[in-house]
């Protein structure tokens, strides 16, 4: 019995020692759901600082309380527009029509240049430029325009003219007058008196002049460098309406001889080939009606002047 009493006293002493140690070390008592101690920390009797937001209401009986998120949910920011709102586009104005430079019915040197440039690239056929913007020219311009993706109107507008200039070179005098009708050169002073067949190698024309007046002009062709036509002043010494050359076995109608075997006469080859060929030294004329009229007017003894 005495031993049991001693053990009880020892146990009581140990319990008291444990309680005293807890007070000295300041350990807290656990509080479950704010029930024990009225929410106080058990030391000094002070209350915890107030919450920054109102506490959630208690869950209804029989439901699990929702877990409080450890971090506040991140709100998705509303994307700001990167550009100002698009306004209705302004109505675009129609591009101005290209200026027409040449069209059907026009005539003159610029038309002749157009035709010569088209001829350089194979779009204008025939014997050569005529200086008249006719149906053949319209067709040639349309073909050129369609090939280059331009509006095929047949009229030469600014865009078509610029494209043609880029593809061609400036045509020379005889390119522009490959088909003839070139203006005559200034007459030589020897042509200003009497009756004269005034023949210019520079302009390739023969002008029939009487007392300084030009009565008619025809295109002419001369010999090659191997059979050149002679320059100088001569006289018509013989006329032969149906002449045929025995040397070259070729017809020479309306021949008017002025120097040996050289004569002014009609040439069907000149009429067909233009300046693509040459004579054997004679002065060829390709307009048969004009040479026929000239043959009727010229007399034996009239002068012939051939010059540059």
mmCIF file of C-alpha atoms in Angstrom:
data_model
loop_
_atom_site.group_PDB
_atom_site.id
_atom_site.type_symbol
_atom_site.label_atom_id
_atom_site.label_comp_id
_atom_site.label_asym_id
_atom_site.label_seq_id
_atom_site.Cartn_x
_atom_site.Cartn_y
_atom_site.Cartn_z
ATOM 1 C CA UNK A 1 0.000 0.000 0.000
ATOM 2 C CA UNK A 2 2.818 2.319 0.906
ATOM 3 C CA UNK A 3 4.476 1.654 -2.422
ATOM 4 C CA UNK A 4 1.273 2.502 -4.394
ATOM 5 C CA UNK A 5 0.947 5.816 -2.505
ATOM 6 C CA UNK A 6 4.499 6.668 -3.457
ATOM 7 C CA UNK A 7 3.799 5.908 -7.127
ATOM 8 C CA UNK A 8 0.636 8.110 -7.093
ATOM 9 C CA UNK A 9 2.562 10.977 -5.582
ATOM 10 C CA UNK A 10 5.274 10.613 -8.207
ATOM 11 C CA UNK A 11 2.720 10.639 -11.047
ATOM 12 C CA UNK A 12 1.012 13.723 -9.692
ATOM 13 C CA UNK A 13 4.361 15.448 -9.369
ATOM 14 C CA UNK A 14 5.164 14.614 -13.034
ATOM 15 C CA UNK A 15 1.816 15.995 -14.249
ATOM 16 C CA UNK A 16 2.395 19.238 -12.359
ATOM 17 C CA UNK A 17 5.916 19.514 -13.865
ATOM 18 C CA UNK A 18 4.607 19.035 -17.382
ATOM 19 C CA UNK A 19 1.942 21.724 -16.866
ATOM 20 C CA UNK A 20 4.443 24.178 -15.476
ATOM 21 C CA UNK A 21 6.824 23.516 -18.442
ATOM 22 C CA UNK A 22 4.052 24.275 -20.921
ATOM 23 C CA UNK A 23 3.379 27.636 -19.304
ATOM 24 C CA UNK A 24 7.101 28.513 -19.263
ATOM 25 C CA UNK A 25 7.742 27.620 -22.942
ATOM 26 C CA UNK A 26 4.602 29.536 -24.148
ATOM 27 C CA UNK A 27 3.145 26.812 -26.394
ATOM 28 C CA UNK A 28 -0.335 27.471 -27.773
ATOM 29 C CA UNK A 29 -3.299 25.308 -27.478
ATOM 30 C CA UNK A 30 -4.718 24.212 -30.798
ATOM 31 C CA UNK A 31 -7.988 25.877 -31.727
ATOM 32 C CA UNK A 32 -10.310 23.921 -33.997
ATOM 33 C CA UNK A 33 -12.766 25.968 -36.136
ATOM 34 C CA UNK A 34 -12.421 28.947 -33.720
ATOM 35 C CA UNK A 35 -14.246 27.080 -30.873
ATOM 36 C CA UNK A 36 -11.704 26.886 -28.086
ATOM 37 C CA UNK A 37 -10.658 30.171 -26.436
ATOM 38 C CA UNK A 38 -13.153 32.276 -28.489
ATOM 39 C CA UNK A 39 -10.501 32.746 -31.199
ATOM 40 C CA UNK A 40 -7.853 34.153 -28.768
ATOM 41 C CA UNK A 41 -4.226 33.012 -29.055
ATOM 42 C CA UNK A 42 -4.081 31.910 -25.314
ATOM 43 C CA UNK A 43 -1.175 34.247 -24.582
ATOM 44 C CA UNK A 44 -1.735 37.752 -23.149
ATOM 45 C CA UNK A 45 -5.459 37.599 -24.032
ATOM 46 C CA UNK A 46 -5.011 39.730 -27.267
ATOM 47 C CA UNK A 47 -7.294 39.355 -30.321
ATOM 48 C CA UNK A 48 -5.860 38.686 -33.820
ATOM 49 C CA UNK A 49 -5.891 41.559 -36.299
ATOM 50 C CA UNK A 50 -9.183 42.017 -38.188
ATOM 51 C CA UNK A 51 -9.617 40.316 -41.595
ATOM 52 C CA UNK A 52 -9.325 42.454 -44.696
ATOM 53 C CA UNK A 53 -12.481 40.942 -46.160
ATOM 54 C CA UNK A 54 -15.653 39.587 -44.710
ATOM 55 C CA UNK A 55 -15.492 35.904 -43.804
ATOM 56 C CA UNK A 56 -17.442 33.476 -45.945
ATOM 57 C CA UNK A 57 -20.848 32.504 -44.472
ATOM 58 C CA UNK A 58 -20.977 29.111 -42.796
ATOM 59 C CA UNK A 59 -21.846 26.210 -45.028
ATOM 60 C CA UNK A 60 -25.342 24.780 -44.642
ATOM 61 C CA UNK A 61 -25.593 21.669 -42.545
ATOM 62 C CA UNK A 62 -24.703 18.483 -44.374
ATOM 63 C CA UNK A 63 -22.469 20.148 -47.030
ATOM 64 C CA UNK A 64 -18.717 20.131 -47.363
ATOM 65 C CA UNK A 65 -17.175 23.480 -46.926
ATOM 66 C CA UNK A 66 -15.562 24.758 -50.132
ATOM 67 C CA UNK A 67 -11.806 24.915 -50.085
ATOM 68 C CA UNK A 68 -10.428 28.392 -49.932
ATOM 69 C CA UNK A 69 -8.085 28.933 -52.938
ATOM 70 C CA UNK A 70 -4.518 29.502 -51.959
ATOM 71 C CA UNK A 71 -4.145 32.310 -54.493
ATOM 72 C CA UNK A 72 -6.596 34.781 -55.926
ATOM 73 C CA UNK A 73 -7.736 33.812 -59.437
ATOM 74 C CA UNK A 74 -6.114 35.824 -62.152
ATOM 75 C CA UNK A 75 -8.657 37.794 -64.103
ATOM 76 C CA UNK A 76 -8.302 37.523 -67.861
ATOM 77 C CA UNK A 77 -7.611 41.037 -69.105
ATOM 78 C CA UNK A 78 -9.724 42.359 -71.921
ATOM 79 C CA UNK A 79 -7.517 42.784 -74.995
ATOM 80 C CA UNK A 80 -7.253 46.389 -76.062
ATOM 81 C CA UNK A 81 -7.639 46.973 -79.794
ATOM 82 C CA UNK A 82 -4.213 47.331 -81.386
ATOM 83 C CA UNK A 83 -5.443 49.673 -84.119
ATOM 84 C CA UNK A 84 -8.017 52.348 -84.384
ATOM 85 C CA UNK A 85 -11.338 51.198 -85.794
ATOM 86 C CA UNK A 86 -11.237 51.030 -89.585
ATOM 87 C CA UNK A 87 -13.184 53.744 -91.276
ATOM 88 C CA UNK A 88 -15.015 53.168 -94.523
ATOM 89 C CA UNK A 89 -12.538 53.465 -97.443
ATOM 90 C CA UNK A 90 -12.880 56.503 -99.630
ATOM 91 C CA UNK A 91 -14.320 55.778 -103.065
ATOM 92 C CA UNK A 92 -11.416 55.555 -105.511
ATOM 93 C CA UNK A 93 -11.584 57.722 -108.601
ATOM 94 C CA UNK A 94 -11.407 56.067 -111.997
ATOM 95 C CA UNK A 95 -7.995 56.370 -113.676
ATOM 96 C CA UNK A 96 -8.028 59.056 -116.365
ATOM 97 C CA UNK A 97 -8.184 57.769 -119.914
ATOM 98 C CA UNK A 98 -4.889 57.774 -121.799
ATOM 99 C CA UNK A 99 -4.478 60.579 -124.285
ATOM 100 C CA UNK A 100 -4.881 59.472 -127.907
ATOM 101 C CA UNK A 101 -2.010 60.777 -130.022
ATOM 102 C CA UNK A 102 -2.950 59.398 -133.447
ATOM 103 C CA UNK A 103 -6.093 57.786 -134.837
ATOM 104 C CA UNK A 104 -7.737 56.740 -138.085
ATOM 105 C CA UNK A 105 -7.987 59.612 -140.546
ATOM 106 C CA UNK A 106 -4.803 61.388 -139.381
ATOM 107 C CA UNK A 107 -2.062 62.171 -141.896
ATOM 108 C CA UNK A 108 1.450 63.513 -141.831
ATOM 109 C CA UNK A 109 5.006 62.899 -140.756
ATOM 110 C CA UNK A 110 4.111 61.506 -137.324
ATOM 111 C CA UNK A 111 1.881 58.868 -138.892
ATOM 112 C CA UNK A 112 4.730 58.022 -141.243
ATOM 113 C CA UNK A 113 7.086 57.579 -138.280
ATOM 114 C CA UNK A 114 4.530 55.363 -136.500
ATOM 115 C CA UNK A 115 4.233 53.158 -139.580
ATOM 116 C CA UNK A 116 8.014 52.987 -140.021
ATOM 117 C CA UNK A 117 8.502 51.928 -136.383
ATOM 118 C CA UNK A 118 5.779 49.274 -136.686
ATOM 119 C CA UNK A 119 7.484 48.087 -139.873
ATOM 120 C CA UNK A 120 10.781 47.632 -137.990
ATOM 121 C CA UNK A 121 9.174 44.985 -135.761
ATOM 122 C CA UNK A 122 7.081 43.359 -138.484
ATOM 123 C CA UNK A 123 3.661 44.870 -137.754
ATOM 124 C CA UNK A 124 3.279 47.083 -140.833
ATOM 125 C CA UNK A 125 3.471 45.472 -144.260
ATOM 126 C CA UNK A 126 3.202 46.696 -147.798
ATOM 127 C CA UNK A 127 5.864 48.625 -149.668
ATOM 128 C CA UNK A 128 6.305 51.062 -146.779
ATOM 129 C CA UNK A 129 4.838 53.968 -144.802
ATOM 130 C CA UNK A 130 2.190 56.044 -146.514
ATOM 131 C CA UNK A 131 1.653 58.826 -143.970
ATOM 132 C CA UNK A 132 -2.075 58.006 -143.849
ATOM 133 C CA UNK A 133 -3.666 56.430 -140.750
ATOM 134 C CA UNK A 134 -5.857 54.040 -142.710
ATOM 135 C CA UNK A 135 -7.479 50.651 -142.033
ATOM 136 C CA UNK A 136 -4.136 48.864 -142.488
ATOM 137 C CA UNK A 137 -2.565 51.088 -139.833
ATOM 138 C CA UNK A 138 -5.461 50.487 -137.418
ATOM 139 C CA UNK A 139 -5.028 46.728 -137.880
ATOM 140 C CA UNK A 140 -1.263 46.949 -137.304
ATOM 141 C CA UNK A 141 -1.685 49.024 -134.134
ATOM 142 C CA UNK A 142 -4.345 46.630 -132.785
ATOM 143 C CA UNK A 143 -2.033 43.670 -133.311
ATOM 144 C CA UNK A 144 0.849 45.432 -131.599
ATOM 145 C CA UNK A 145 -1.341 46.420 -128.630
ATOM 146 C CA UNK A 146 -2.865 42.972 -128.149
ATOM 147 C CA UNK A 147 0.571 41.321 -128.232
ATOM 148 C CA UNK A 148 1.769 43.600 -125.412
ATOM 149 C CA UNK A 149 -1.342 43.351 -123.235
ATOM 150 C CA UNK A 150 -2.490 46.876 -124.028
ATOM 151 C CA UNK A 151 -6.096 47.826 -124.842
ATOM 152 C CA UNK A 152 -6.434 46.865 -128.517
ATOM 153 C CA UNK A 153 -8.264 49.968 -129.700
ATOM 154 C CA UNK A 154 -6.320 50.580 -132.910
ATOM 155 C CA UNK A 155 -5.689 54.148 -131.721
ATOM 156 C CA UNK A 156 -2.163 55.153 -130.770
ATOM 157 C CA UNK A 157 -2.419 56.344 -127.171
ATOM 158 C CA UNK A 158 0.393 57.471 -124.876
ATOM 159 C CA UNK A 159 1.071 53.997 -123.419
ATOM 160 C CA UNK A 160 1.218 52.355 -126.852
ATOM 161 C CA UNK A 161 3.525 55.063 -128.199
ATOM 162 C CA UNK A 162 5.922 54.760 -125.223
ATOM 163 C CA UNK A 163 6.079 50.985 -125.625
ATOM 164 C CA UNK A 164 6.761 51.328 -129.352
ATOM 165 C CA UNK A 165 9.553 53.845 -128.700
ATOM 166 C CA UNK A 166 11.178 51.403 -126.250
ATOM 167 C CA UNK A 167 11.199 48.629 -128.855
ATOM 168 C CA UNK A 168 12.315 50.550 -131.946
ATOM 169 C CA UNK A 169 14.830 53.122 -133.168
ATOM 170 C CA UNK A 170 14.153 56.425 -134.838
ATOM 171 C CA UNK A 171 13.557 55.686 -138.528
ATOM 172 C CA UNK A 172 15.680 57.398 -141.128
ATOM 173 C CA UNK A 173 14.395 59.473 -144.005
ATOM 174 C CA UNK A 174 14.259 56.618 -146.487
ATOM 175 C CA UNK A 175 12.633 54.304 -143.935
ATOM 176 C CA UNK A 176 9.836 56.815 -143.568
ATOM 177 C CA UNK A 177 9.570 57.087 -147.352
ATOM 178 C CA UNK A 178 10.225 53.492 -148.332
ATOM 179 C CA UNK A 179 6.975 53.535 -150.310
ATOM 180 C CA UNK A 180 7.843 56.838 -151.955
ATOM 181 C CA UNK A 181 6.101 60.214 -152.051
ATOM 182 C CA UNK A 182 9.070 61.849 -150.355
ATOM 183 C CA UNK A 183 9.362 65.612 -150.753
ATOM 184 C CA UNK A 184 11.891 66.691 -153.371
ATOM 185 C CA UNK A 185 15.161 68.271 -152.414
ATOM 186 C CA UNK A 186 15.897 71.893 -153.117
ATOM 187 C CA UNK A 187 16.508 72.153 -156.858
ATOM 188 C CA UNK A 188 20.019 72.555 -158.116
ATOM 189 C CA UNK A 189 20.614 76.065 -159.586
ATOM 190 C CA UNK A 190 21.123 74.457 -163.023
ATOM 191 C CA UNK A 191 17.493 73.340 -162.891
ATOM 192 C CA UNK A 192 16.079 76.872 -162.655
ATOM 193 C CA UNK A 193 16.333 77.716 -166.379
ATOM 194 C CA UNK A 194 14.794 76.018 -169.403
ATOM 195 C CA UNK A 195 13.299 72.532 -169.598
ATOM 196 C CA UNK A 196 15.036 70.208 -167.187
ATOM 197 C CA UNK A 197 14.653 66.732 -165.676
ATOM 198 C CA UNK A 198 15.964 67.743 -162.209
ATOM 199 C CA UNK A 199 17.063 64.530 -160.429
ATOM 200 C CA UNK A 200 18.195 64.552 -156.779
ATOM 201 C CA UNK A 201 20.070 61.551 -155.377
ATOM 202 C CA UNK A 202 19.617 62.963 -151.891
ATOM 203 C CA UNK A 203 15.822 62.901 -151.921
ATOM 204 C CA UNK A 204 15.540 60.213 -154.667
ATOM 205 C CA UNK A 205 13.152 62.308 -156.699
ATOM 206 C CA UNK A 206 12.840 63.521 -160.277
ATOM 207 C CA UNK A 207 11.132 66.878 -160.734
ATOM 208 C CA UNK A 208 10.111 68.037 -164.178
ATOM 209 C CA UNK A 209 10.825 71.766 -164.271
ATOM 210 C CA UNK A 210 10.149 74.383 -166.930
ATOM 211 C CA UNK A 211 11.608 77.860 -166.467
ATOM 212 C CA UNK A 212 12.100 77.349 -162.737
ATOM 213 C CA UNK A 213 8.579 75.951 -162.106
ATOM 214 C CA UNK A 214 8.088 72.400 -160.777
ATOM 215 C CA UNK A 215 5.358 70.740 -162.851
ATOM 216 C CA UNK A 216 5.492 67.191 -161.439
ATOM 217 C CA UNK A 217 7.591 64.978 -159.160
ATOM 218 C CA UNK A 218 8.124 61.192 -159.181
ATOM 219 C CA UNK A 219 10.090 58.745 -157.011
ATOM 220 C CA UNK A 220 13.238 57.355 -158.604
ATOM 221 C CA UNK A 221 15.791 54.623 -157.925
ATOM 222 C CA UNK A 222 19.450 54.555 -158.952
ATOM 223 C CA UNK A 223 22.197 52.056 -159.702
ATOM 224 C CA UNK A 224 24.252 50.162 -157.128
ATOM 225 C CA UNK A 225 27.829 50.902 -156.184
ATOM 226 C CA UNK A 226 28.926 48.487 -158.924
ATOM 227 C CA UNK A 227 26.730 50.073 -161.607
ATOM 228 C CA UNK A 228 26.347 53.659 -160.379
ATOM 229 C CA UNK A 229 24.189 56.294 -161.995
ATOM 230 C CA UNK A 230 26.343 59.133 -163.301
ATOM 231 C CA UNK A 231 26.140 62.615 -161.765
ATOM 232 C CA UNK A 232 26.258 65.758 -163.855
ATOM 233 C CA UNK A 233 24.441 67.642 -166.612
ATOM 234 C CA UNK A 234 23.265 65.787 -169.694
ATOM 235 C CA UNK A 235 20.830 66.000 -172.613
ATOM 236 C CA UNK A 236 18.060 63.653 -173.692
ATOM 237 C CA UNK A 237 19.403 62.311 -176.973
ATOM 238 C CA UNK A 238 16.937 59.503 -177.687
ATOM 239 C CA UNK A 239 13.448 58.411 -176.657
ATOM 240 C CA UNK A 240 12.193 54.797 -177.010
ATOM 241 C CA UNK A 241 8.620 54.021 -175.920
ATOM 242 C CA UNK A 242 8.882 50.189 -175.944
ATOM 243 C CA UNK A 243 12.590 49.716 -175.397
ATOM 244 C CA UNK A 244 14.091 46.370 -174.331
ATOM 245 C CA UNK A 245 17.641 46.077 -173.010
ATOM 246 C CA UNK A 246 19.786 43.618 -174.973
ATOM 247 C CA UNK A 247 22.547 43.868 -172.393
ATOM 248 C CA UNK A 248 20.410 42.867 -169.397
ATOM 249 C CA UNK A 249 17.490 41.303 -171.305
ATOM 250 C CA UNK A 250 14.947 43.411 -169.454
ATOM 251 C CA UNK A 251 12.154 45.750 -170.613
ATOM 252 C CA UNK A 252 12.751 49.530 -170.387
ATOM 253 C CA UNK A 253 9.439 51.173 -171.377
ATOM 254 C CA UNK A 254 9.233 54.961 -171.719
ATOM 255 C CA UNK A 255 13.049 55.154 -171.974
ATOM 256 C CA UNK A 256 14.646 58.597 -172.314
ATOM 257 C CA UNK A 257 18.389 58.104 -172.814
ATOM 258 C CA UNK A 258 20.774 60.784 -171.535
ATOM 259 C CA UNK A 259 24.265 59.150 -171.145
ATOM 260 C CA UNK A 260 25.328 56.105 -173.131
ATOM 261 C CA UNK A 261 23.072 53.229 -172.082
ATOM 262 C CA UNK A 262 21.681 55.078 -169.061
ATOM 263 C CA UNK A 263 18.113 56.331 -169.323
ATOM 264 C CA UNK A 264 15.121 57.457 -167.324
ATOM 265 C CA UNK A 265 12.485 54.688 -167.683
ATOM 266 C CA UNK A 266 9.655 52.786 -166.014
ATOM 267 C CA UNK A 267 10.648 49.764 -163.854
ATOM 268 C CA UNK A 268 8.149 47.093 -162.820
ATOM 269 C CA UNK A 269 10.796 45.738 -160.408
ATOM 270 C CA UNK A 270 10.909 49.116 -158.679
ATOM 271 C CA UNK A 271 7.102 49.106 -158.513
ATOM 272 C CA UNK A 272 7.144 45.653 -156.869
ATOM 273 C CA UNK A 273 10.212 45.780 -154.615
ATOM 274 C CA UNK A 274 10.625 49.461 -153.916
ATOM 275 C CA UNK A 275 14.029 50.468 -152.646
ATOM 276 C CA UNK A 276 14.849 46.861 -151.842
ATOM 277 C CA UNK A 277 16.589 46.676 -155.203
ATOM 278 C CA UNK A 278 18.665 48.848 -157.531
ATOM 279 C CA UNK A 279 18.997 49.564 -161.211
ATOM 280 C CA UNK A 280 21.939 48.823 -163.505
ATOM 281 C CA UNK A 281 22.710 52.522 -163.676
ATOM 282 C CA UNK A 282 19.459 53.862 -165.094
ATOM 283 C CA UNK A 283 17.046 56.179 -163.322
ATOM 284 C CA UNK A 284 14.040 53.960 -162.516
ATOM 285 C CA UNK A 285 10.510 55.346 -162.106
ATOM 286 C CA UNK A 286 7.798 53.177 -160.517
ATOM 287 C CA UNK A 287 4.626 55.202 -161.223
ATOM 288 C CA UNK A 288 3.750 54.085 -164.742
ATOM 289 C CA UNK A 289 1.067 56.686 -165.365
ATOM 290 C CA UNK A 290 3.365 59.500 -164.278
ATOM 291 C CA UNK A 291 6.271 58.329 -166.429
ATOM 292 C CA UNK A 292 3.873 57.993 -169.354
ATOM 293 C CA UNK A 293 2.761 61.626 -168.882
ATOM 294 C CA UNK A 294 6.384 62.716 -168.511
ATOM 295 C CA UNK A 295 7.463 60.818 -171.634
ATOM 296 C CA UNK A 296 4.806 62.679 -173.594
ATOM 297 C CA UNK A 297 6.094 66.087 -172.438
ATOM 298 C CA UNK A 298 9.873 65.645 -172.643
ATOM 299 C CA UNK A 299 11.549 66.434 -175.956
ATOM 300 C CA UNK A 300 14.829 65.343 -177.393
ATOM 301 C CA UNK A 301 17.398 67.992 -176.454
ATOM 302 C CA UNK A 302 15.881 68.750 -173.009
ATOM 303 C CA UNK A 303 18.442 68.813 -170.255
ATOM 304 C CA UNK A 304 19.000 66.288 -167.435
ATOM 305 C CA UNK A 305 20.691 67.393 -164.189
ATOM 306 C CA UNK A 306 21.653 64.705 -161.637
ATOM 307 C CA UNK A 307 23.056 65.963 -158.319
ATOM 308 C CA UNK A 308 23.351 65.300 -154.589
#
